[in-house]
XYZ file of C-alpha atoms in Angstrom:
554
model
C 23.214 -1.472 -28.735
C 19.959 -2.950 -27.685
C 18.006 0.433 -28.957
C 19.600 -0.336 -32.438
C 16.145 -2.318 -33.123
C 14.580 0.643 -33.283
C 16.509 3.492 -34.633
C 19.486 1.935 -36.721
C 18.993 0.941 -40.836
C 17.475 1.716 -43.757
C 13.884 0.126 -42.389
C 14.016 2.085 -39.062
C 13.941 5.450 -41.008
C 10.063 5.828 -39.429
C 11.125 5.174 -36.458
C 13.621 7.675 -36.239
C 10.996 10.323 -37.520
C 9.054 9.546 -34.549
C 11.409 10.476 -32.337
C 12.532 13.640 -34.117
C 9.522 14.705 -33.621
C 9.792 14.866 -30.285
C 13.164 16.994 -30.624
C 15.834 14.301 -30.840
C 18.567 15.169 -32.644
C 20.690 12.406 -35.131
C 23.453 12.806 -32.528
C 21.030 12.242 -29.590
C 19.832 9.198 -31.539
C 22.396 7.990 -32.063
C 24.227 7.612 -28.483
C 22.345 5.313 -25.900
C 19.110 5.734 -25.233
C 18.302 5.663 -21.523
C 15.277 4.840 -19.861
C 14.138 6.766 -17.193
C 10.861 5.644 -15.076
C 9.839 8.054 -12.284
C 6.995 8.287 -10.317
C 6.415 12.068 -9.696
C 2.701 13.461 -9.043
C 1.273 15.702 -7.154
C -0.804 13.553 -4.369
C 2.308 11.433 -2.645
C 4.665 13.677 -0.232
C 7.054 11.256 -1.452
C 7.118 12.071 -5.162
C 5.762 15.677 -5.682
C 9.931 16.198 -6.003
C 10.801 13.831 -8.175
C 11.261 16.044 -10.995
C 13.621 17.971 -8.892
C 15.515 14.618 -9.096
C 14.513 13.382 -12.565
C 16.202 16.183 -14.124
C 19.593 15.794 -11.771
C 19.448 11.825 -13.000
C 19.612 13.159 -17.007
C 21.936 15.773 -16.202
C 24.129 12.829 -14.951
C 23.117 10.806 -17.899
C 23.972 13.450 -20.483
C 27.687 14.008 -18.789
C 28.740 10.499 -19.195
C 27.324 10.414 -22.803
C 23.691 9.105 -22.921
C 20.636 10.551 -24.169
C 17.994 10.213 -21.446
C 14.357 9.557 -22.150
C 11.649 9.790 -19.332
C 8.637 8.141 -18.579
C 6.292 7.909 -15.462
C 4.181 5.407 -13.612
C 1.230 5.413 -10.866
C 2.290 5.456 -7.171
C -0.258 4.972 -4.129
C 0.389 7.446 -1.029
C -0.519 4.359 1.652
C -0.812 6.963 4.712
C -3.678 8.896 2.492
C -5.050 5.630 1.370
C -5.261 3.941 4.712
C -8.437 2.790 6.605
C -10.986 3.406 3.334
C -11.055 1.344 0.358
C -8.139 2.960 -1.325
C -5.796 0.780 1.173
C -7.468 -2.258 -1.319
C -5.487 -1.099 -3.840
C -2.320 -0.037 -2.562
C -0.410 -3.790 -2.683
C -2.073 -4.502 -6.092
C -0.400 -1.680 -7.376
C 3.240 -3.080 -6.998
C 2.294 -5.608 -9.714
C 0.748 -2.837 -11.824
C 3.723 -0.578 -11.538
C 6.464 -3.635 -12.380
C 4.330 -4.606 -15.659
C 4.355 -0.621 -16.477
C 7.877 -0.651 -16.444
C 8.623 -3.878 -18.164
C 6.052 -2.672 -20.797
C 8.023 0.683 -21.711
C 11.125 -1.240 -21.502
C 10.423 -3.711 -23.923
C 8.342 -1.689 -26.263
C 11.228 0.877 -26.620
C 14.183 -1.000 -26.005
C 16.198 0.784 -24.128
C 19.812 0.448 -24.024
C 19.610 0.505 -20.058
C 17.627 2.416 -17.319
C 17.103 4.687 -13.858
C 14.546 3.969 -11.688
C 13.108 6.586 -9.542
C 10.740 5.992 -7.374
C 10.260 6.491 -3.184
C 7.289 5.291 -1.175
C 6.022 1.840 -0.608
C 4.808 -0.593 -3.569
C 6.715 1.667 -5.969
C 10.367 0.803 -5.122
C 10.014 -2.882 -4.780
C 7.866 -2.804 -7.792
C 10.261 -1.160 -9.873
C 12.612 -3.599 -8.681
C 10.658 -6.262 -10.037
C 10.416 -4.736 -13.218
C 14.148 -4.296 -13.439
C 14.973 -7.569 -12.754
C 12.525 -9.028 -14.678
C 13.707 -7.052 -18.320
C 17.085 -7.349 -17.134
C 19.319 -4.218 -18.738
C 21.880 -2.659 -17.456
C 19.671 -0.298 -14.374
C 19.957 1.085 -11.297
C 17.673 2.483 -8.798
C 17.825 6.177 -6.947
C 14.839 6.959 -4.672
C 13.593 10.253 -3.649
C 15.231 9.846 -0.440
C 12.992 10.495 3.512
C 11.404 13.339 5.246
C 12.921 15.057 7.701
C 10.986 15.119 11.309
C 8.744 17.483 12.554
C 8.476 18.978 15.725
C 6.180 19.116 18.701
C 6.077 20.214 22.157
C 9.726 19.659 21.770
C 10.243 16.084 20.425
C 10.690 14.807 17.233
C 7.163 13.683 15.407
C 6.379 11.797 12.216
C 3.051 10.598 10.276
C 2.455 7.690 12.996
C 2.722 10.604 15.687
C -0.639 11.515 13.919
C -2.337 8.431 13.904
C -1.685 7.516 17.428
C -3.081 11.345 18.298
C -6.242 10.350 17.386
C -6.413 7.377 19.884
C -4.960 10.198 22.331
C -8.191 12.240 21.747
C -10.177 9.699 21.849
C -8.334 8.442 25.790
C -8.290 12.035 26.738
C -4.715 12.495 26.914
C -4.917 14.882 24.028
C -6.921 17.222 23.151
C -8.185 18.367 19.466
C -6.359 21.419 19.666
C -3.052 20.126 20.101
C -4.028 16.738 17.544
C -4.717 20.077 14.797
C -1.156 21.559 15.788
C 0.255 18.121 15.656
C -1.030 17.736 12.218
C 0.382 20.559 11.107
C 4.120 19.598 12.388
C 4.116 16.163 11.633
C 5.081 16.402 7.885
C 7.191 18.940 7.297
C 8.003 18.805 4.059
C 9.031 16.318 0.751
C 9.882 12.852 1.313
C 9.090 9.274 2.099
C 7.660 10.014 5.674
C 9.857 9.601 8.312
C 10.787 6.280 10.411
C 11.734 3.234 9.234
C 8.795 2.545 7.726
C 8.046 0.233 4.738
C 9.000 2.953 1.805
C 12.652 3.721 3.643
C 12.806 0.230 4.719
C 13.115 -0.575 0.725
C 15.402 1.949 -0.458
C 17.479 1.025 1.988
C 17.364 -2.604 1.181
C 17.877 -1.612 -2.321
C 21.122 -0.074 -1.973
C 21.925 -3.196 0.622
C 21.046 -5.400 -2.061
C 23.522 -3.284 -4.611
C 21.276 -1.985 -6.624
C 21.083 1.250 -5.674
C 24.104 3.504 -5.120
C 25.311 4.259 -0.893
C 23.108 6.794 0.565
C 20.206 5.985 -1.526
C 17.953 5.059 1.851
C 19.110 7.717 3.889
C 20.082 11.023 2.445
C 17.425 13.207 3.045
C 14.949 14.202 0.250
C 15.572 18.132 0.664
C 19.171 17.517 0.901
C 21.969 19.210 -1.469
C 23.556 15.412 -1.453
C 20.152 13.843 -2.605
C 20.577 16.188 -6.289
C 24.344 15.098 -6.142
C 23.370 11.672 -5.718
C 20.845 11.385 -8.888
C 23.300 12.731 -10.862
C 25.976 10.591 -9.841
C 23.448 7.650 -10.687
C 23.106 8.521 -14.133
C 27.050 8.786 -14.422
C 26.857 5.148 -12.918
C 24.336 3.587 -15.338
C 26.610 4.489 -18.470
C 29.259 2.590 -16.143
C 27.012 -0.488 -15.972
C 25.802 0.145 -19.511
C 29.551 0.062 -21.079
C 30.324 -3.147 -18.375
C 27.561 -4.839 -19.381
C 26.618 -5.616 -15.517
C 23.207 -6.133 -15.138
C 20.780 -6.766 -12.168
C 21.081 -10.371 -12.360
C 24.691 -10.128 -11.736
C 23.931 -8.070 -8.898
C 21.074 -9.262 -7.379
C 22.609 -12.880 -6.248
C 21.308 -15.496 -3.744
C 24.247 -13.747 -1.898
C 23.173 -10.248 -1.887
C 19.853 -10.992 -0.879
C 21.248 -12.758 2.080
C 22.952 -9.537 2.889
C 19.963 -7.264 2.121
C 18.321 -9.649 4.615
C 21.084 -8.910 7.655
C 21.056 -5.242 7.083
C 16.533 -5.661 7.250
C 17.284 -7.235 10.465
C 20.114 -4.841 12.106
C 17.759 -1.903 10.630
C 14.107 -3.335 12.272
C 12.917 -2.696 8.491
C 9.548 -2.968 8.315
C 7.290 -6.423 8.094
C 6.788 -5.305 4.347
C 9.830 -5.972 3.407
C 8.653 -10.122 4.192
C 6.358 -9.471 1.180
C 8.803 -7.520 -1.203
C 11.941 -8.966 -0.730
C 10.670 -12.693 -1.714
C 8.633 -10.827 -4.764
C 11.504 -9.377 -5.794
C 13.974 -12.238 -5.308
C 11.691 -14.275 -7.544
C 12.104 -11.819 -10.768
C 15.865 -12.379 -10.382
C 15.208 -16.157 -10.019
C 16.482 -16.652 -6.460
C 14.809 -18.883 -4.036
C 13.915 -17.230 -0.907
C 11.368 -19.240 1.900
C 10.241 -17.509 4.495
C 12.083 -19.739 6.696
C 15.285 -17.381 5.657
C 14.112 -14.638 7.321
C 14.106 -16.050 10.666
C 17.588 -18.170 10.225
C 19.051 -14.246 9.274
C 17.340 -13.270 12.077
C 18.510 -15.602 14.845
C 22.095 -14.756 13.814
C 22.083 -10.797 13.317
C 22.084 -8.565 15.984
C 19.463 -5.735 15.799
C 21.877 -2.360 15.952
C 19.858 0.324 15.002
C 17.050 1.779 17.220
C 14.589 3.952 14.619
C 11.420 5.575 14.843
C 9.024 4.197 15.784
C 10.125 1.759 17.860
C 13.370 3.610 18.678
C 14.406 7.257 18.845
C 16.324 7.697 16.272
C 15.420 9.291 12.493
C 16.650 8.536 9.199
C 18.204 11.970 9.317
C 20.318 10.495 11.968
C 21.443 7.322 10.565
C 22.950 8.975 7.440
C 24.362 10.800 9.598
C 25.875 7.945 11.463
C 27.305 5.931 8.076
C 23.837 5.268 6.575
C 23.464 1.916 5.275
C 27.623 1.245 4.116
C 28.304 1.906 7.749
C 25.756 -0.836 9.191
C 27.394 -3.154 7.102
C 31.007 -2.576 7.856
C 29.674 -3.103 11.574
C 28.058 -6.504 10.414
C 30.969 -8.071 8.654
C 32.111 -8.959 11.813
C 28.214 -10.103 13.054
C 27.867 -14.344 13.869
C 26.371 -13.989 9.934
C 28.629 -11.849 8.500
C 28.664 -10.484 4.897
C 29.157 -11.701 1.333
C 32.043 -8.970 0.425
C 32.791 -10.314 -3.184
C 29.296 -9.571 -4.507
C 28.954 -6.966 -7.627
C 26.909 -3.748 -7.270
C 25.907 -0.437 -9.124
C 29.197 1.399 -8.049
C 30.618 -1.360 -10.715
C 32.638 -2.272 -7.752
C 32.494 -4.898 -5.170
C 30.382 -4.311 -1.846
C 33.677 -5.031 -0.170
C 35.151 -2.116 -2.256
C 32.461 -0.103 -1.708
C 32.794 -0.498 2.407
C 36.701 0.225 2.463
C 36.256 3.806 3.640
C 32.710 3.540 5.078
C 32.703 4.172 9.082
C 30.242 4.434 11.761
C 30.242 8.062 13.280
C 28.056 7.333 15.986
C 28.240 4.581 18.402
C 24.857 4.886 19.637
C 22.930 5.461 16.666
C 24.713 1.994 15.307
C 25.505 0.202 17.935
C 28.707 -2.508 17.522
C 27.546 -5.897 16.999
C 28.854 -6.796 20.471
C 26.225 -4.393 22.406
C 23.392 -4.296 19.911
C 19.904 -3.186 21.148
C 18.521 -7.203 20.934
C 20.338 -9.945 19.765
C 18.153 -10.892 17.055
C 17.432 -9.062 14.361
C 14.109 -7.126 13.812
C 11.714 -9.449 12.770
C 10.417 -12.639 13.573
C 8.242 -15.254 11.455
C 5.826 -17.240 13.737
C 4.460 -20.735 13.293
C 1.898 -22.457 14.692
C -1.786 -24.103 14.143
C -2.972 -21.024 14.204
C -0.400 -19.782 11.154
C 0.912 -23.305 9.385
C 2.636 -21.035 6.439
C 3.761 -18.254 9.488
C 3.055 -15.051 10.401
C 5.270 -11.886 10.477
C 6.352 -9.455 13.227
C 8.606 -6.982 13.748
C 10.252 -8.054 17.062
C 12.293 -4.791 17.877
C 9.451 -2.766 17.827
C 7.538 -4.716 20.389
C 7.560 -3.939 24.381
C 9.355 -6.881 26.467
C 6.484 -7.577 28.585
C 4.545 -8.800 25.330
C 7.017 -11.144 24.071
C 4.953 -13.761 25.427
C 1.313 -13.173 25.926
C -2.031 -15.012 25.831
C -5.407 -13.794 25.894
C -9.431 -14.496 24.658
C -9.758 -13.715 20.946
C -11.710 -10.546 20.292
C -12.653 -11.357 16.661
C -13.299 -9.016 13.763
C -14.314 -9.512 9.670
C -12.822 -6.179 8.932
C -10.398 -3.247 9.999
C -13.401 -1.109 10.471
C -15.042 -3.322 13.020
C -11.980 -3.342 15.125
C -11.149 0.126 14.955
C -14.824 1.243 16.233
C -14.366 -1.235 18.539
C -11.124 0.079 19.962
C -11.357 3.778 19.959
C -15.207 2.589 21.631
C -13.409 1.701 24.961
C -13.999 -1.998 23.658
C -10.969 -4.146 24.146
C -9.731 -4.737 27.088
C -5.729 -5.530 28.726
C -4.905 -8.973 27.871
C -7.081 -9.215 24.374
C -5.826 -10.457 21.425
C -7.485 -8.343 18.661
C -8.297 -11.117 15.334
C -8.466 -8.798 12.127
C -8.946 -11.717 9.640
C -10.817 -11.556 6.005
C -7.996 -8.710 5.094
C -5.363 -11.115 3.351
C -4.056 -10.650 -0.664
C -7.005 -12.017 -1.701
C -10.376 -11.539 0.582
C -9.167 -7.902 1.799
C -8.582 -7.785 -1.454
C -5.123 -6.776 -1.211
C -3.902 -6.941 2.272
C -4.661 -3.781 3.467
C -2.574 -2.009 5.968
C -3.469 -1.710 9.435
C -1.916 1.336 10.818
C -5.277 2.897 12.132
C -5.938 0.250 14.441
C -2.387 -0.731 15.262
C -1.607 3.114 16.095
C -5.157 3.393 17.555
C -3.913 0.835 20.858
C -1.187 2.289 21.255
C -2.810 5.782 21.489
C -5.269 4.439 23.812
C -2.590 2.940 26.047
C -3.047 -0.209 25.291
C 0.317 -1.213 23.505
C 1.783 -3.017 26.629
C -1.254 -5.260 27.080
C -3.099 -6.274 23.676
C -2.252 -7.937 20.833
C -3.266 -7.576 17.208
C -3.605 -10.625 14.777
C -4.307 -10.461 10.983
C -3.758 -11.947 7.793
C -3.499 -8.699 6.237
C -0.481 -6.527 6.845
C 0.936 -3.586 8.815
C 2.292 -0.415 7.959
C 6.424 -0.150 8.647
C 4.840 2.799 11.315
C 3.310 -0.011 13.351
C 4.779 -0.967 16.738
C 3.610 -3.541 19.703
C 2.638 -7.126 19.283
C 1.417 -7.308 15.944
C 1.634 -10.477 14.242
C 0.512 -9.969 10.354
C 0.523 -11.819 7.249
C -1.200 -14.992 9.035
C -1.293 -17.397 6.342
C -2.956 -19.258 5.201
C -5.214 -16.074 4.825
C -8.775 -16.535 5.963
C -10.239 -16.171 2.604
C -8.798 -19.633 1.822
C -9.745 -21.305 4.519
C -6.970 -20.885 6.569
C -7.149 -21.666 10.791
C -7.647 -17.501 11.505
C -10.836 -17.743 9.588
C -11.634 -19.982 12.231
C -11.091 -18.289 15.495
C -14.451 -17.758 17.574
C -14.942 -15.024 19.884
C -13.395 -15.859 23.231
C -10.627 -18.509 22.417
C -7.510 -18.756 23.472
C -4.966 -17.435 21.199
C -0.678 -17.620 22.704
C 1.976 -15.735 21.724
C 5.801 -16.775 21.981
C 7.897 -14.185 19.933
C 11.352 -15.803 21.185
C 10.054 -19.378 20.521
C 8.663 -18.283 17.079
C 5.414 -19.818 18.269
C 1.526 -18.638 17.827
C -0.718 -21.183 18.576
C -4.790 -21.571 19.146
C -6.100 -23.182 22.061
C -8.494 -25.040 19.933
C -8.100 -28.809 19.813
C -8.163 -30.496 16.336
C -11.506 -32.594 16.553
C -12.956 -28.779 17.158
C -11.336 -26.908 14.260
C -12.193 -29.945 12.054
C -15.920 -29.377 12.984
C -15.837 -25.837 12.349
C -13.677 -26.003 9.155
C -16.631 -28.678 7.889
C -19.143 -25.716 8.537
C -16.945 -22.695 7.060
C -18.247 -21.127 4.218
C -15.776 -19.030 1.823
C -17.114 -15.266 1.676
C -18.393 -13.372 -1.380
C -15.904 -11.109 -2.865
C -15.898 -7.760 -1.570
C -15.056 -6.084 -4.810
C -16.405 -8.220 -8.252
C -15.455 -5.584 -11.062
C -12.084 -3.854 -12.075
C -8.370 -4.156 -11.759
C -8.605 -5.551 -7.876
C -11.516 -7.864 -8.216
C -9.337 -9.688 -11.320
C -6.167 -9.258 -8.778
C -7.960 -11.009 -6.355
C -8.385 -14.155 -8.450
C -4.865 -14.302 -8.895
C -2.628 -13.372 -6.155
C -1.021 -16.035 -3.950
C -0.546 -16.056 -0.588
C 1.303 -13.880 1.428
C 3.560 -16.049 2.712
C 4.827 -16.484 -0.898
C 5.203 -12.524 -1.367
C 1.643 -12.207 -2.569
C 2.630 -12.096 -6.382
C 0.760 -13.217 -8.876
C -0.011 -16.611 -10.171
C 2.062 -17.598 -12.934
């Protein structure tokens, strides 16, 4: 066993008194020693139960013969960090959380591990990690939030953000924002939508690394204890088969993980993560994948927020298992014969999986658009693309072109649009916000939610080389690389210009001949860092772009 370097032989006798003195027994010492990273605390909806399912994952790990051994890392609640300069540090902290986990991996080695985390940089970070040390692991998140309830409908976090735009048009008053805020979030979980922490733990258990129902159980559920204990019964499977994320995570299960983004309208996140995460397991992924997945997967499931349907729905429905038994028979199909953390075959795993409601996912035959959720754009005004999420965006802005109303920072633009500033037909430039001049490609939900609250989601556009939160729906184009901060075209852009959309041709381009950007590229000056001391200012030096998945440099 791989923890036999610390705890077996004569010369390991210190070692072993170490760890009886935490409590360990010889006979707990002496089975396999299980990691177990969580991310519980006491600031992320998300998390605060993850003891709740830390203990079910060692209860699972003791029945099947293990001794488990926990351990915790940071986690960043994005919708309490957005629009300040926490949002700076939310990304960075995916890189911070996969070099926790590798550390405590290979510093105790671990005969294999669980991975619990739930909201946004901490699943696909934890990921990383596991692909990167490379034992026998699996994943089980926290699983969503339920909905909330208001006036009679179904609300979320984003129902929130767009209230305050609703104020600020009139169509809402402060009372009813203050009783929205207190029905939004009713409880534990990653908040609910598919938004950018769901988005991943779905994709996790698409990519087979998590077990079925690992995106969509809900958090409170009975299932969702059930589940975590089952998980730690499944990593002394994978620990006894020696099957380890490498085996699972193929070039072909990405490829699948990729359909089932698509059919799902995951969020534009998951363009970031997915590629970061690929690269730990040493599979080639160009952003040029996601849109030949795309133009071949039908987008079946409608979810909030640019559908009506919750999480709590789609388990209902199948869950994940379910959308893929409908997309085995999709133009793309399925790779059936890959291995995941059942120990069994995907196609094994789908033999009894069904969808129980038509609607919710829709047959590949009458899907809610043709192509799958998102879309990567091209164009001089994006040479290295730009990311959107297609299903979430309103017909009539498919194709759009407007003046350029241009902004250095999220702040600007927000005060600008809840000021009664931009106008139908803009095309609002958020630029200076990429991996490394934001730093950290903050999130735009305040803005994004902001237009549509104002009523401005069917007419305005919103451009930025930082990124969007999975809540964000309308024409929102993010990720723009090159990022301004390196000179890219967006750092360009003057007031008033010309930008065009074309969502169906993959196409953003700047009216701006190239004699013209030439002469303003010669007079561009690169902008002083906005943070120069600490963990961000040193991540900001070495983070790529995000076209690449914004890791770091090598």
């Amino acid at each position: 066993m791989r923890s036999d370097l610390m705890k077996k032989g004569l010369e390991r006798a210190p070692h072993r008194s170490l760890l009886k003195a935490i409590g360990y027994t010889d006979e707990e010492i002496r089975r396999p020693l299980i990691g177990v990273g969580h991310a519980h605390n006491e600031i992320i909806p998300g998390h605060v139960h993850l003891d709740r399912i830390l203990e079910a994952v060692k209860t699972g790990i003791r029945i099947a013969g293990g001794t488990p051994i926990a351990f915790g890392t940071i986690g960043v609640c994005d919708g309490i960090a957005m629009n300040h300069p926490g949002m700076k540090y939310s990304l960075a902290s995916r890189e911070i959380i996969a070099d926790s986990v590798e550390i405590m991996a290979q510093a105790h080695p671990f005969d294999a591990m669980v991975l619990i985390p739930n909201c946004d940089k901490v699943t696909p970070g934890m990921l990383m990690a596991m692909l990167r040390v490379n034992i026998p692991a699996l994943m089980v998140s926290g699983g969503p939030m339920l909905t909330g309830r208001f006036q009679g409908k179904d609300v979320h976090l984003v129902s929130v953000f767009e209230g305050v735009g609703k104020v600020k048009a009139k169509t809402m008053s402060e009372e009813e924002l203050c009783e929205l805020e207190d029905a939004a979030c009713p409880g534990c979980g990653s908040c609910a939508g598919m938004f950018t922490a769901n988005s991943m733990n779905c994709l996790a258990e698409a990519i087979g690394l998590a077990l079925p129902g690992n995106g969509t159980i809900p958090a409170v559920a009975a299932a969702r204890i059930r589940l975590a204990k089952t998980a730690g019964m499944a990593v002394m499977n994978l620990l006894d088969k020696q099957i380890k994320p490498r085996d699972i995570a193929t070039a072909a299960a990405f490829e699948n993980a990729m359909a089932v983004d698509m059919a799902l309208g995951c969020s534009t996140n998951t363009v970031l993560h997915v590629p970061a995460i690929a690269r730990e397991a040493e599979v080639d992924l160009p952003l040029t994948r996601f849109n030949e997945v795309s133009l071949k997967t039908p987008h079946i499931c409608s979810l909030i927020p640019g559908g009506p349907h919750s999480l709590q729905q789609l388990d209902e429905a199948g869950g994940v298992p379910a959308v893929m038994r409908e997309l085995i028979s999709s133009e793309g199909g399925l790779n059936l014969e890959v291995m995941t953390a059942t120990g069994k075959s995907l196609k094994e795993n789908l033999a009894q999986a069904k969808v129980r409601d038509s609607e919710v996912i829709r047959p590949v035959t009458n899907p809610y658009h043709k192509e799958g959720g998102i879309a990567v754009l091209y164009g001089n005004l994006a040479p290295d693309g730009g990311v959107v999420k297609q299903s979430a965006v309103v017909p009539e802005m498919l194709v759009h072109s407007g003046p350029a109303r241009v902004f250095d920072s999220e702040e600007e633009a927000q005060n600008a649009i809840l000021g009664g500033k931009i106008n139908s037909g803009d095309v609002v430039v958020i630029r200076y916000c990429g991996p490394r001049g934001g730093p950290g490609m903050p999130e735009m939900l305040s803005p994004t939610s902001a237009i549509i609250g104002m009523g401005l989601g069917g007419s305005v556009a919103l451009i930025t080389d930082g990124r969007f939160s999975g809540g964000t729906q309308g024409a929102c184009i993010g990720h723009v690389s090159p990022e301004a901060a390196n000179g890219g075209p967006i750092g360009l852009v003057e007031e008033g210009d010309t930008i065009a959309i074309d969502i169906g041709k993959r196409a953003i381009s700047l009216g701006v001949n190239d004699n013209e950007l030439a002469r303003r590229r010669a007079a561009w000056q690169p902008p002083a860092p906005k943070i120069t001391r600490g963990y961000v200012a040193r991540y900001a030096q070495q983070v790529t772009s995000g076209s690449t998945g914004a890791v770091l440099k090598d």
